[in-house]
Structures are given as C-alpha cells and as structure tokens.
PDB file of C-alpha atoms in Angstrom:
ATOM      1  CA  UNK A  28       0.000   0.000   0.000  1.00  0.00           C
ATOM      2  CA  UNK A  29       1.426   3.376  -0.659  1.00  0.00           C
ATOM      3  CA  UNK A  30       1.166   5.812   1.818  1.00  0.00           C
ATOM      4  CA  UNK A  31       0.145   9.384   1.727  1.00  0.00           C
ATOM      5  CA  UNK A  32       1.850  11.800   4.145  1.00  0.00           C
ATOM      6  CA  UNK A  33       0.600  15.872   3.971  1.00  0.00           C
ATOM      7  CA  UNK A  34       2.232  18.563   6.056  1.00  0.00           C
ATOM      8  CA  UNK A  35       1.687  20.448   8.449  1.00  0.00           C
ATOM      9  CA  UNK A  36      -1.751  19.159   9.810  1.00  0.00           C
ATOM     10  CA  UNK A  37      -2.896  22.477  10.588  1.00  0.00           C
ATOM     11  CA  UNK A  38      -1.847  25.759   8.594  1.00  0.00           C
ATOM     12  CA  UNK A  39      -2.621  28.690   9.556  1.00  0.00           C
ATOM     13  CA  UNK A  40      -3.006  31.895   7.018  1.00  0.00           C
ATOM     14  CA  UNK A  41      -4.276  35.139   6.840  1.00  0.00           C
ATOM     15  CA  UNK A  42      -6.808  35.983   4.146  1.00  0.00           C
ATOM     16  CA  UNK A  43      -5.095  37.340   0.725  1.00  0.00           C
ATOM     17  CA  UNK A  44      -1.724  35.514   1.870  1.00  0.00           C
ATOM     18  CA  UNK A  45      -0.041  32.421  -0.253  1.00  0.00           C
ATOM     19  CA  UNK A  46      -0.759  28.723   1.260  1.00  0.00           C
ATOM     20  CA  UNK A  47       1.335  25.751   0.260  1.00  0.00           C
ATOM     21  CA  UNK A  48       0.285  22.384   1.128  1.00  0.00           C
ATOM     22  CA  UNK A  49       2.513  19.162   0.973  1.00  0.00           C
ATOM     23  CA  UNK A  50       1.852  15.729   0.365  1.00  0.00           C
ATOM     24  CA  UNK A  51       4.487  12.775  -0.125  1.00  0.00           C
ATOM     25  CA  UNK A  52       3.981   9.059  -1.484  1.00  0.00           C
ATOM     26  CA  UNK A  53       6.094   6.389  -0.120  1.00  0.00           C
ATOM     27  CA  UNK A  54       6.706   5.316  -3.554  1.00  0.00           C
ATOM     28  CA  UNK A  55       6.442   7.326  -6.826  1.00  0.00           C
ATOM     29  CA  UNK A  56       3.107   7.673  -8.633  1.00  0.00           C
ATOM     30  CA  UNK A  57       4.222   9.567 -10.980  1.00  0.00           C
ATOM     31  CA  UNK A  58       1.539  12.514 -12.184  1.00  0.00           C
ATOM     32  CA  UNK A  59      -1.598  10.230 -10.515  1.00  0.00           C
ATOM     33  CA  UNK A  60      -2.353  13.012  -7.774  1.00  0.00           C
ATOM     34  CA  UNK A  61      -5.653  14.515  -6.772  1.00  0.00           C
ATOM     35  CA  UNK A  62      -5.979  17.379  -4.590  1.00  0.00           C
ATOM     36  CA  UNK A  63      -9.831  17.608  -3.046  1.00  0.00           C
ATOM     37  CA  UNK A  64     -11.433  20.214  -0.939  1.00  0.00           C
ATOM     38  CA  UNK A  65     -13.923  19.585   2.386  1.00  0.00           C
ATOM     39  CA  UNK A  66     -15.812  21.603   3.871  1.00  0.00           C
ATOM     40  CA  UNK A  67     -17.838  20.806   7.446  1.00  0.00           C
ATOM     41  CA  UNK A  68     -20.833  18.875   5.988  1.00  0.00           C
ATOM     42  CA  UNK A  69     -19.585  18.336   2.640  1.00  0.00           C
ATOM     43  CA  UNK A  70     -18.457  16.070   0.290  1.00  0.00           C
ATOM     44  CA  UNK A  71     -15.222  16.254  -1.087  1.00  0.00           C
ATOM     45  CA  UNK A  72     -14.493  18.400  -4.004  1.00  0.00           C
ATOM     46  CA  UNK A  73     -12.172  17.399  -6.795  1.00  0.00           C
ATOM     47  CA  UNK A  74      -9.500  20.706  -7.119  1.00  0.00           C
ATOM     48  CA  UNK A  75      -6.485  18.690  -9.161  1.00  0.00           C
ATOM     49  CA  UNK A  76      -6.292  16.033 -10.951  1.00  0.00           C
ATOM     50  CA  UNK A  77      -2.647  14.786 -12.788  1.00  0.00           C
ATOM     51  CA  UNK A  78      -0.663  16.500  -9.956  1.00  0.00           C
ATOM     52  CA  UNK A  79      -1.194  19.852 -11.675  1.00  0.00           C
ATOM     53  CA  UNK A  80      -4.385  20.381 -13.852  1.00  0.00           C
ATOM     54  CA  UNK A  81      -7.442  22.335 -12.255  1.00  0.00           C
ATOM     55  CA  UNK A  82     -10.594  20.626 -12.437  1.00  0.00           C
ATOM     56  CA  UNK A  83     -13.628  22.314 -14.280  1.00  0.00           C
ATOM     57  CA  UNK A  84     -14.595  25.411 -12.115  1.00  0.00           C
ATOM     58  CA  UNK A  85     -11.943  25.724  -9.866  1.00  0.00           C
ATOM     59  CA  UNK A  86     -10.213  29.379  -9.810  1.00  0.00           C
ATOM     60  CA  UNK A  87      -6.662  29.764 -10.979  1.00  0.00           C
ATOM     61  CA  UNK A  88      -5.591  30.590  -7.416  1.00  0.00           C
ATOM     62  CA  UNK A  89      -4.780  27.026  -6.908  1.00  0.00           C
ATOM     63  CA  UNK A  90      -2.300  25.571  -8.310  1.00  0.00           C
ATOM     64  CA  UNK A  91      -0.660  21.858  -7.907  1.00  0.00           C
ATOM     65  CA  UNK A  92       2.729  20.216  -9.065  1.00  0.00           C
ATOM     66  CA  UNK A  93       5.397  17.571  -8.265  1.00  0.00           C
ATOM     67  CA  UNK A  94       5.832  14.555  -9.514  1.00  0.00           C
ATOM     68  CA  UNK A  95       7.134  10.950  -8.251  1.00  0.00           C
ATOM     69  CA  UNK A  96       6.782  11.418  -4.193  1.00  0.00           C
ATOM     70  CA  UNK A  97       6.809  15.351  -3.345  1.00  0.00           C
ATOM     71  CA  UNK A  98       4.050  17.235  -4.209  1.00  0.00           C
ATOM     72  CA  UNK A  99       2.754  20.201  -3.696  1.00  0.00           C
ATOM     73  CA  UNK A 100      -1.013  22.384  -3.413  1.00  0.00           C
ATOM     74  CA  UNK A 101      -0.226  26.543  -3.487  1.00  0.00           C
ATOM     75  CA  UNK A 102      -3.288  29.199  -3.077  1.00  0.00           C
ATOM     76  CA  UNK A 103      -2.067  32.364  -4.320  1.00  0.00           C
ATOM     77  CA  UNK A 104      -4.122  34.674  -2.376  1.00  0.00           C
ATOM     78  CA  UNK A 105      -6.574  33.098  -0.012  1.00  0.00           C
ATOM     79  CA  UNK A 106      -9.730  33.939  -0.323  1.00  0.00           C
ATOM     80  CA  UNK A 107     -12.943  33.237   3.038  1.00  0.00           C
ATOM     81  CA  UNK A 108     -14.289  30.380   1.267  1.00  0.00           C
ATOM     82  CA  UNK A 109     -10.906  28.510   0.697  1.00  0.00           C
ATOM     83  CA  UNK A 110     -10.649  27.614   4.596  1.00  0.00           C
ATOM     84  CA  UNK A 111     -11.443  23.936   4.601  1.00  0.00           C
ATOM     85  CA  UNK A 112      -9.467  20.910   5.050  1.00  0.00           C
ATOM     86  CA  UNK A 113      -7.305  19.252   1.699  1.00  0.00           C
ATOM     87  CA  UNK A 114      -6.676  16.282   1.131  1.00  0.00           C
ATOM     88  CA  UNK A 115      -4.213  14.059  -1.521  1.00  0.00           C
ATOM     89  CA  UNK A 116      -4.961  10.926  -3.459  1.00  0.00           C
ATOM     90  CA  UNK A 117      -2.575   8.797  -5.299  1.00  0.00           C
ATOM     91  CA  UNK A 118      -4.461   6.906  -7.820  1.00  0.00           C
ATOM     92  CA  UNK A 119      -1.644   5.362  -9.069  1.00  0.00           C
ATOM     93  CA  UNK A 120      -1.808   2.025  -7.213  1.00  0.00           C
ATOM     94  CA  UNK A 121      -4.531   0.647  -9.289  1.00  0.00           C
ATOM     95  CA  UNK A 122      -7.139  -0.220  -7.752  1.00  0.00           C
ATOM     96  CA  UNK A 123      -5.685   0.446  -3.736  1.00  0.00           C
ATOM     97  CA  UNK A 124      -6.311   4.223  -3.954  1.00  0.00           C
ATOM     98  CA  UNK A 125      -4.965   6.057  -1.100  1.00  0.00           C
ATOM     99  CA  UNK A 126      -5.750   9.511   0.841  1.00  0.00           C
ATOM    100  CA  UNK A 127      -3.195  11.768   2.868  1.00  0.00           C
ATOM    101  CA  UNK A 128      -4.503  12.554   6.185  1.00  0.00           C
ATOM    102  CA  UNK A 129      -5.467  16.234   5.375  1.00  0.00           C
ATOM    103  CA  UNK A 130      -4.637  19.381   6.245  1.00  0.00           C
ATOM    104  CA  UNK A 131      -6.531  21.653   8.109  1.00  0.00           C
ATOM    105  CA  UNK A 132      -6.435  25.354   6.403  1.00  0.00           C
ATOM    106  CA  UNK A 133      -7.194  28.256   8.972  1.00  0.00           C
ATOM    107  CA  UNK A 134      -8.004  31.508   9.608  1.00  0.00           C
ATOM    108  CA  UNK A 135      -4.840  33.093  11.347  1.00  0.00           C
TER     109      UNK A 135
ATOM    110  CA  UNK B  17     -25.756  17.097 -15.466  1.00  0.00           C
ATOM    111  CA  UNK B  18     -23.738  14.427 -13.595  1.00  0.00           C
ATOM    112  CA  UNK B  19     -25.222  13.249 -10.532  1.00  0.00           C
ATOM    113  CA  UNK B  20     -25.021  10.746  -7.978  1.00  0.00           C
ATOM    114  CA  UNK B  21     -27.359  10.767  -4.976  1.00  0.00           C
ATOM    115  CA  UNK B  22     -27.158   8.156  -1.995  1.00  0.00           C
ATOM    116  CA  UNK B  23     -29.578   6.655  -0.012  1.00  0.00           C
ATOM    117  CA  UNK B  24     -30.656   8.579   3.350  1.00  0.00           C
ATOM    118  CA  UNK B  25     -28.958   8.158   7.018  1.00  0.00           C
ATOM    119  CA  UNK B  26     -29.560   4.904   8.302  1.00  0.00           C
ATOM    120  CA  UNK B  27     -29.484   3.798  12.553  1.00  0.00           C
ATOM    121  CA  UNK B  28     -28.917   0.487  13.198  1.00  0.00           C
ATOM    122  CA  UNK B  29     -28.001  -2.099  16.413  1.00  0.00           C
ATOM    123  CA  UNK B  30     -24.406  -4.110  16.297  1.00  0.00           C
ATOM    124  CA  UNK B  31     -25.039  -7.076  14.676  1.00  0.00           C
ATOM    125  CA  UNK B  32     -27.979  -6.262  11.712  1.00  0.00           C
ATOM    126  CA  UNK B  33     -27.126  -5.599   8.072  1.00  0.00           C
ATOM    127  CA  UNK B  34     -27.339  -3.118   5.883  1.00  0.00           C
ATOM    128  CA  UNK B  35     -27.218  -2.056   2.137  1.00  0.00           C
ATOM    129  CA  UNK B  36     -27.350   1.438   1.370  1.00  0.00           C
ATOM    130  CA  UNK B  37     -26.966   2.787  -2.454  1.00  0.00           C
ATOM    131  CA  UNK B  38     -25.644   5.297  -4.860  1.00  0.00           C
ATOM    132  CA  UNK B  39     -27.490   6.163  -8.252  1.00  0.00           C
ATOM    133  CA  UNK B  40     -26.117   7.752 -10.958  1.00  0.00           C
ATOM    134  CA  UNK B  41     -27.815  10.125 -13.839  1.00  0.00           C
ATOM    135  CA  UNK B  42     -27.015  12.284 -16.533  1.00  0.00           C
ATOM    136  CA  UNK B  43     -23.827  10.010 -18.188  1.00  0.00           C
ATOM    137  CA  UNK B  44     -23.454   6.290 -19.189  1.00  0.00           C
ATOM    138  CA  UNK B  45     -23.401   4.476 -15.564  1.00  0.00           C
ATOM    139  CA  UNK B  46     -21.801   1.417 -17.208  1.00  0.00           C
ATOM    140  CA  UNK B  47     -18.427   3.528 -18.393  1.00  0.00           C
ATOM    141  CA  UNK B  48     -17.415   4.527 -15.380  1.00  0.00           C
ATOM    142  CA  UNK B  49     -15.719   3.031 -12.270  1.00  0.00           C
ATOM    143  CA  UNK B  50     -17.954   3.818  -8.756  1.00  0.00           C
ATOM    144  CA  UNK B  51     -15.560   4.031  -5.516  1.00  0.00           C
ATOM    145  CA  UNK B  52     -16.966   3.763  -2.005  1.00  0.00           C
ATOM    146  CA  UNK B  53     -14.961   6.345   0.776  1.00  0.00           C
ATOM    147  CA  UNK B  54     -15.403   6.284   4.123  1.00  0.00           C
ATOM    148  CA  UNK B  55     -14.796   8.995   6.917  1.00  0.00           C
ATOM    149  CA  UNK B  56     -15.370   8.288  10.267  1.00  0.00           C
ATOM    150  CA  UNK B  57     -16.812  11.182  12.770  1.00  0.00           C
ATOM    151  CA  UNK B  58     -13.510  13.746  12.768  1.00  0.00           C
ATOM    152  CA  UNK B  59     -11.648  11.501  10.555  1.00  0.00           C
ATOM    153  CA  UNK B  60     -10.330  11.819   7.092  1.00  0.00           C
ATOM    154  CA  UNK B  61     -11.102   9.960   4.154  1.00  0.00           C
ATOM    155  CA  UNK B  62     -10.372   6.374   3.652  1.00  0.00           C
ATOM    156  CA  UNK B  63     -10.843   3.847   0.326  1.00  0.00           C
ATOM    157  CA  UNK B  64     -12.998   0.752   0.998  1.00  0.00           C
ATOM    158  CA  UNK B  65     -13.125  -0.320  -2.958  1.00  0.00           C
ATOM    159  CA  UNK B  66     -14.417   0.074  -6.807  1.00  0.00           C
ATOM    160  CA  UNK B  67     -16.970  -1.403  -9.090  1.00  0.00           C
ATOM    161  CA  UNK B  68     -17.374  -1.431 -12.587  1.00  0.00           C
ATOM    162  CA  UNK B  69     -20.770  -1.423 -13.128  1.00  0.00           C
ATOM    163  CA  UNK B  70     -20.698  -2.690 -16.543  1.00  0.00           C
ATOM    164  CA  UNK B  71     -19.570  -6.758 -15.638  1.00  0.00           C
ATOM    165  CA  UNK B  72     -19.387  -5.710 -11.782  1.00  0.00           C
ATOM    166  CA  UNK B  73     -15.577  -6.015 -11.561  1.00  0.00           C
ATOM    167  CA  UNK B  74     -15.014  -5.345  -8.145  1.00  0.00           C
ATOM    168  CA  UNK B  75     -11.766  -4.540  -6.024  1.00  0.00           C
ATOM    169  CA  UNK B  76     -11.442  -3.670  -2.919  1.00  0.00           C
ATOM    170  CA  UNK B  77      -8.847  -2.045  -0.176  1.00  0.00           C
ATOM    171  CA  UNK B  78      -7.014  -5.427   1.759  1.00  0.00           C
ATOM    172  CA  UNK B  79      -8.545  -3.012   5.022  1.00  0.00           C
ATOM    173  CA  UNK B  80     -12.074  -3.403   4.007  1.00  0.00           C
ATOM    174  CA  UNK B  81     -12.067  -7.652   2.175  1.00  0.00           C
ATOM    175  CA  UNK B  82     -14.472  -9.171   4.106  1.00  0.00           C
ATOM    176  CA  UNK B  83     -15.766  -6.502   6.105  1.00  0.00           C
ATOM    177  CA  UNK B  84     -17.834  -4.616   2.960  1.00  0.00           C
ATOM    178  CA  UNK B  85     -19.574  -5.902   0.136  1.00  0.00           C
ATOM    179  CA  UNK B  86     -19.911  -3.804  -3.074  1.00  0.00           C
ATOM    180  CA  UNK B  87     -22.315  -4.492  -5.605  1.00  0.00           C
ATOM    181  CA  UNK B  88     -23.941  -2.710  -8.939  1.00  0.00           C
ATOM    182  CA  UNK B  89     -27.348  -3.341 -10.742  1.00  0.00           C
ATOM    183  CA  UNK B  90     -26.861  -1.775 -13.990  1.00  0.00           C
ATOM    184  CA  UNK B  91     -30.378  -1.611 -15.453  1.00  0.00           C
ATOM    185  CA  UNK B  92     -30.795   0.820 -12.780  1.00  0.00           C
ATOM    186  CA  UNK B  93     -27.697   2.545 -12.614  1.00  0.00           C
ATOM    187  CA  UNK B  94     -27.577   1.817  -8.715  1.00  0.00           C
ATOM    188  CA  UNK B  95     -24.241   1.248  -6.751  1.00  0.00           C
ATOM    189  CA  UNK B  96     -24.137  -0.384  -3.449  1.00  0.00           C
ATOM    190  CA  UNK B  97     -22.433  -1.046  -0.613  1.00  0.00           C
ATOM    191  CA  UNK B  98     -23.567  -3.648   2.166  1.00  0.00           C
ATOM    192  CA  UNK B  99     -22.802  -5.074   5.373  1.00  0.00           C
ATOM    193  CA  UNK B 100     -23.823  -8.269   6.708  1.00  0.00           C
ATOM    194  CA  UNK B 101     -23.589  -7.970  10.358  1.00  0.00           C
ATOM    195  CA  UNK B 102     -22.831  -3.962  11.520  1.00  0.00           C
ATOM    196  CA  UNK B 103     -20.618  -2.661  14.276  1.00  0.00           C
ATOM    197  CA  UNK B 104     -20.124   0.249  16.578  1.00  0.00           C
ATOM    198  CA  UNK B 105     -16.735   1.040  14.401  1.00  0.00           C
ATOM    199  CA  UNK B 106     -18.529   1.163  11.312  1.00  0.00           C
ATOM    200  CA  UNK B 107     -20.351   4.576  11.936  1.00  0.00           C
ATOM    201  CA  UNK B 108     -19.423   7.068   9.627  1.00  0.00           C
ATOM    202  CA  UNK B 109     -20.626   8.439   6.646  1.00  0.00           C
ATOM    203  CA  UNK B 110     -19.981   7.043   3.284  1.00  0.00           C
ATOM    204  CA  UNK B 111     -19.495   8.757  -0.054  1.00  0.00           C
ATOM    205  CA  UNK B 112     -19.367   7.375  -3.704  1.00  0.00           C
ATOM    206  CA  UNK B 113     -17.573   9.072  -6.100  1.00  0.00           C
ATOM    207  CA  UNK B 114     -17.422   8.548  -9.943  1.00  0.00           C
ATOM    208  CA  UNK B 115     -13.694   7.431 -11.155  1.00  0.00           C
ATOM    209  CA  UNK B 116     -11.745   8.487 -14.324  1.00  0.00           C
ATOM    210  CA  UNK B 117      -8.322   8.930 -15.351  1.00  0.00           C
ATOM    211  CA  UNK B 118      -8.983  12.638 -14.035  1.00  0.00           C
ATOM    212  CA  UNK B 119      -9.912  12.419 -10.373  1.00  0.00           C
ATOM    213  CA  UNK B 120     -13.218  11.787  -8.603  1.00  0.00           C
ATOM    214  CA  UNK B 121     -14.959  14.713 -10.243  1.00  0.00           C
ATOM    215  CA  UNK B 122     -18.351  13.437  -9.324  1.00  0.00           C
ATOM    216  CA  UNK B 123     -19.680  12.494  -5.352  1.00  0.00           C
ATOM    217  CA  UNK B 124     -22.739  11.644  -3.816  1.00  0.00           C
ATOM    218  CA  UNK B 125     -24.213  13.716  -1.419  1.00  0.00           C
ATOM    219  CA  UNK B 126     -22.735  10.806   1.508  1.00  0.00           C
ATOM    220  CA  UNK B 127     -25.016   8.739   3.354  1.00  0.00           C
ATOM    221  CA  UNK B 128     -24.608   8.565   7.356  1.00  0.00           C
ATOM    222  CA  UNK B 129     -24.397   5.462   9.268  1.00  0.00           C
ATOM    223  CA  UNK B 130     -25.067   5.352  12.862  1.00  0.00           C
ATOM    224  CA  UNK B 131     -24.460   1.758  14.639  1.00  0.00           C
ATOM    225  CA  UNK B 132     -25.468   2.286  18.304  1.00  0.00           C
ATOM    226  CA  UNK B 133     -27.154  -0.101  21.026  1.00  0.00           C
TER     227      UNK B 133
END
C-alpha cells in the first residue's frame, strides 16, 4: 500500500496571503495526484487532478505540481471560502487508492 | 448534469445488516468506475473499494475484504455497498464518487451510518 503523508496538519493563514500544502507518497506515482477540498458537511471536491491540472470550475488561485513522491497544493491569495481541510490521493496504485490525512487550512 | 445521490442516514443495532446505495444520472453508468470512501466522525477519508458497473468487476482495499460488500445493478444505474452484520466502528458516513483517469470529479451527497445499542 502506498502511503500518503501531507504537512503540516494544521496551517494557519491570513486571508489574501499564499498557502502551500505538501503531500508525499512512499513510492512514486508519478503525475496520478488529486488534490480535493472539504468543507464541514460536505463532500469532497475534486481541485487537481494529474498533480497539476485544475478541475472544471476551480479558480486559478490554486495551483498543484510535483511529480514521483513530493508534491505540492499553493493558493495564491486566499480567499474566506478557501478555509477547509485538503486532502491528496494517489491513484496510481490501481485499484488500492490512497488519501493523505489532510490538512486543516485556517483563519490566522 | 452528472449526478449521484445516496440513499438517506440509516441507525442500526451491532449485529444487523445493511445495504445502502448510490445512483447515478445524466452520463453512461456502465463507463465509469464507482468508488466507495469512508470517513469516520472527525476523521479523514479512507478507500474501501471500486466497481465497474458494466460486468461488476469489483476490487477492494485489503482493510475493508471481508468486512464490505460492493455491488452494482446496472439496469438501474444503482451502486451499493452492504454489510452483513454492523458494528459500533462502522459509523461514519460514506461517499461514492465517480472514477476516471482525471480524479473523482463526481460524489454523492454521503449517506450517514449510525451503529449504536
């Protein structure tokens, strides 16, 4: 099983500031990394797909790349709505897709 | 428009079973893989398996074999996922999500499961 690992668990940012999450596979998968948003009472919400292409709808303030084990999520300029928790998926491992444990983005 | 919509929130006593379902509309059902996610109350989310609704090729996560069952009835475009005898630890809720080569654009709305005596 490959193994998901994001950093920090909890990041906290003011509003119009840059975020950058982290997420890193025990193994490579190559480009086959999802970034989703949650919000409280929500399901998930695909953001990236392919490490670094935006999903239909999703603002150009997020961004993704990497490639192999390190990858990474950046919001430009953080907007109210963006606090939420994030989440990686390697979908690599066909079919034993995995999840990082999230991140929790926050107000600071 | 793409949809999938689960079955409602379900309470139920250790030890009864359970099948709860996922229908999807608006796209050819039989194209696409359905994957089952669980999160548990405060928890992130977790892959239990994936169904092919077209021949019902089914895979699942070494956690879940055995403790899940994951089925598909294509003339109705219905996913499902079932347990035979429930437990306190399975409370949580439980998405589907559509599959492709480009992420799970597509979730139900989740469907809660409450297991309490």
């Amino acid at each position: 099983e490959i193994v998901m690992t994001q950093s920090p668990a909890t990041l906290s940012v003011s509003p119009g500031e840059r975020a950058t999450l982290s997420c890193r596979a025990s193994q490579s998968v190559r480009s086959d990394l999802a970034w989703y948003q949650q919000k409280a009472g929500q399901a998930p919400r695909l953001l990236i797909f392919g490490a670094s292409t935006r999903a239909t709808g999703i603002p150009d303030r997020f961004g993704g790349s990497g490639f192999g084990t390190e990858f990474t999520l950046t919001i430009s300029s953080l907007q109210s709505e963006d606090f939420a928790v994030y989440y990686c998926q390697q979908y690599n491992n066909w079919p034993m897709y995995t999840f990082g444990q999230g991140t929790k983005l926050e107000i600071k | 428009e793409v949809q999938l919509v689960q079955s409602g929130a379900e309470v139920k006593k250790p030890g009864e079973s359970l099948k709860i379902s996922c229908k999807g509309s608006g796209y050819d059902f039989t194209r696409y893989w359905i994957g089952w996610v669980r999160q548990m109350p405060g928890k992130g989310l977790e892959w239990l398996g994936i169904i092919y609704p077209s021949d019902s090729d089914t895979r699942y996560s070494p956690s879940f074999r055995g403790q899940v069952t994951i089925s598909a009835d294509k003339s109705i475009n219905t996913a499902y996922l079932q347990w035979s005898s429930l437990k306190a630890s399975d409370t949580a809720m439980y998405y589907c999500a559509r599959h492709s080569s480009e992420g799970d654009a597509y979730w139900g709305q989740g469907t809660l499961v409450t297991v309490s005596s």
